[in-house]
Short mmCIF file of C-alpha atoms in Angstrom, two decimals:
data_model
loop_
_atom_site.label_atom_id
_atom_site.label_comp_id
_atom_site.label_asym_id
_atom_site.label_seq_id
_atom_site.Cartn_x
_atom_site.Cartn_y
_atom_site.Cartn_z
CA MET R 1 130.23 85.31 99.09
CA ALA R 2 130.01 89.01 100.02
CA ASP R 3 126.90 89.30 97.82
CA VAL R 4 125.18 86.48 99.71
CA LYS R 5 126.05 88.20 103.00
CA GLU R 6 124.53 91.43 101.67
CA LEU R 7 121.36 89.56 100.73
CA ILE R 8 121.19 87.90 104.16
CA ASP R 9 121.79 91.24 105.90
CA GLY R 10 119.07 92.85 103.80
CA MET R 11 116.66 90.01 104.48
CA ASN R 12 117.36 90.38 108.21
CA GLU R 13 116.46 94.06 107.90
CA ASP R 14 113.24 92.94 106.18
CA LEU R 15 112.61 90.37 108.91
CA ALA R 16 112.97 93.01 111.64
CA ALA R 17 110.43 95.13 109.74
CA GLU R 18 107.99 92.21 109.45
CA TYR R 19 108.30 91.67 113.21
CA GLN R 20 107.64 95.40 113.60
CA ALA R 21 104.50 95.05 111.49
CA VAL R 22 103.18 92.24 113.69
CA VAL R 23 103.79 94.23 116.87
CA MET R 24 102.49 97.44 115.30
CA TYR R 25 99.25 95.88 114.05
CA ARG R 26 98.65 94.11 117.38
CA THR R 27 99.33 97.33 119.31
CA TYR R 28 97.19 99.45 117.01
CA ALA R 29 94.31 96.95 117.27
CA ALA R 30 94.39 97.54 121.02
CA LEU R 31 94.79 101.33 120.81
CA VAL R 32 92.12 102.13 118.22
CA THR R 33 89.17 104.19 119.49
CA GLY R 34 86.04 105.90 118.25
CA PRO R 35 83.03 104.94 116.15
CA TRP R 36 85.06 102.82 113.71
CA ARG R 37 86.94 101.01 116.46
CA GLN R 38 85.62 97.54 115.66
CA GLU R 39 86.29 97.86 111.93
CA LEU R 40 89.80 99.24 112.41
CA ARG R 41 90.57 96.66 115.08
CA GLY R 42 89.49 93.91 112.70
CA PHE R 43 91.56 95.40 109.90
CA PHE R 44 94.73 95.59 112.01
CA GLU R 45 94.24 92.09 113.42
CA GLY R 46 93.58 90.75 109.94
CA GLU R 47 97.00 91.92 108.73
CA ILE R 48 98.93 89.97 111.37
CA PRO R 49 98.77 86.49 109.76
CA ASP R 50 100.14 87.81 106.45
CA GLU R 51 103.02 89.55 108.20
CA LEU R 52 103.80 86.42 110.24
CA GLY R 53 103.86 84.41 107.01
CA HIS R 54 106.28 86.89 105.46
CA ALA R 55 108.48 86.67 108.56
CA ALA R 56 108.47 82.86 108.42
CA PHE R 57 109.58 82.88 104.78
CA LEU R 58 112.38 85.35 105.49
CA ALA R 59 113.65 83.51 108.58
CA ASP R 60 113.66 80.14 106.80
CA LYS R 61 115.37 81.53 103.70
CA ILE R 62 118.00 83.34 105.76
CA VAL R 63 118.92 80.01 107.36
CA ALA R 64 118.90 78.25 103.96
CA LEU R 65 121.36 80.88 102.69
CA GLY R 66 123.68 80.22 105.63
CA GLY R 67 122.64 83.07 107.91
CA VAL R 68 121.00 83.48 111.29
CA PRO R 69 117.60 85.18 111.48
CA THR R 70 117.44 88.33 113.54
CA THR R 71 115.36 88.53 116.68
CA GLU R 72 115.37 92.33 116.57
CA VAL R 73 112.16 94.27 116.05
CA LYS R 74 112.25 97.69 114.42
CA PRO R 75 110.75 100.32 116.74
CA VAL R 76 106.98 100.76 116.57
CA PRO R 77 105.77 104.36 116.34
CA ILE R 78 103.07 105.14 118.89
CA PRO R 79 100.27 107.16 117.26
CA ARG R 80 98.12 109.94 118.67
CA SER R 81 95.07 109.14 116.53
CA ASN R 82 93.44 106.48 114.39
CA ARG R 83 94.48 108.39 111.29
CA GLU R 84 98.10 108.39 112.42
CA MET R 85 97.87 104.62 112.93
CA LEU R 86 96.81 104.23 109.32
CA GLU R 87 99.45 106.69 108.10
CA ASN R 88 102.16 104.79 110.00
CA ALA R 89 100.92 101.50 108.58
CA LEU R 90 100.85 102.98 105.07
CA GLN R 91 104.42 104.22 105.37
CA ALA R 92 105.54 100.82 106.64
CA GLU R 93 103.96 99.12 103.61
CA VAL R 94 105.55 101.61 101.19
CA ASP R 95 108.96 101.12 102.84
CA THR R 96 108.58 97.34 102.69
CA ILE R 97 107.78 97.38 98.97
CA GLU R 98 110.87 99.51 98.38
CA ARG R 99 113.09 97.16 100.40
CA TYR R 100 111.68 94.04 98.71
CA THR R 101 112.28 95.59 95.29
CA LYS R 102 115.95 96.02 96.20
CA ARG R 103 116.07 92.50 97.60
CA ILE R 104 114.68 91.12 94.33
CA GLU R 105 117.55 92.74 92.45
CA GLN R 106 120.06 91.20 94.88
CA ALA R 107 118.47 87.75 94.65
CA GLU R 108 118.34 87.90 90.87
CA ALA R 109 122.02 88.87 90.68
CA LEU R 110 122.85 85.80 92.78
CA GLY R 111 120.66 83.47 90.70
CA GLU R 112 118.32 82.92 93.64
CA VAL R 113 115.23 82.58 91.46
CA SER R 114 112.98 81.13 94.19
CA VAL R 115 113.81 84.05 96.51
CA LYS R 116 113.10 86.51 93.70
CA VAL R 117 109.74 84.94 92.85
CA LYS R 118 108.64 84.68 96.49
CA LEU R 119 109.61 88.31 97.12
CA GLU R 120 107.53 89.30 94.10
CA ASP R 121 104.59 87.48 95.72
CA LEU R 122 105.25 89.36 98.96
CA ILE R 123 105.24 92.64 97.05
CA VAL R 124 101.79 91.72 95.72
CA ASP R 125 100.59 91.19 99.33
CA GLU R 126 102.19 94.40 100.56
CA SER R 127 100.80 96.35 97.59
CA GLN R 128 97.30 95.14 98.43
CA HIS R 129 97.80 96.21 102.06
CA ARG R 130 99.11 99.60 100.88
CA ASP R 131 96.15 100.11 98.56
CA ASP R 132 93.63 99.10 101.25
CA ILE R 133 95.12 101.64 103.65
CA ARG R 134 95.20 104.36 100.99
CA ARG R 135 91.51 103.80 100.35
CA MET R 136 90.75 103.89 104.07
CA LEU R 137 92.48 107.26 104.32
CA MET R 138 90.51 108.78 101.42
CA ASP R 139 88.15 111.42 102.76
CA TRP R 140 89.10 110.48 106.35
CA LYS R 141 87.46 112.72 108.90
CA GLU R 142 89.69 113.20 111.95
CA ALA R 143 86.82 112.61 114.39
CA THR R 144 86.69 108.98 113.26
#
């Protein structure tokens, strides 16, 4: 039973991070400035539905495992530039992939195959987000 509690606790940490992503992307969409404002705003806004979907999965699965979903949101770093927004978003995606990889191991050890498979799907989404942001940062000129 302790292992299930560890999985639930970990998934609640993941849920707080998904809530952070929603708030971060919404905030960054509002804060973005400069000549690429519209494109960056669209990018940040476009990420929100995926993150909400991830949060919905986590909250529902936490309840199915006998837990209570967190309502906590991890703090959102406030950037000084568009580049810093992208760097913060990139770090969040990298951290999420790392956490989900650990969660997959926990789910697999408990025989929670559906959780494992869904988390693998979420890693695919997060990896695509990570790669998109990496490409956006290539040759980034600070004035943009």
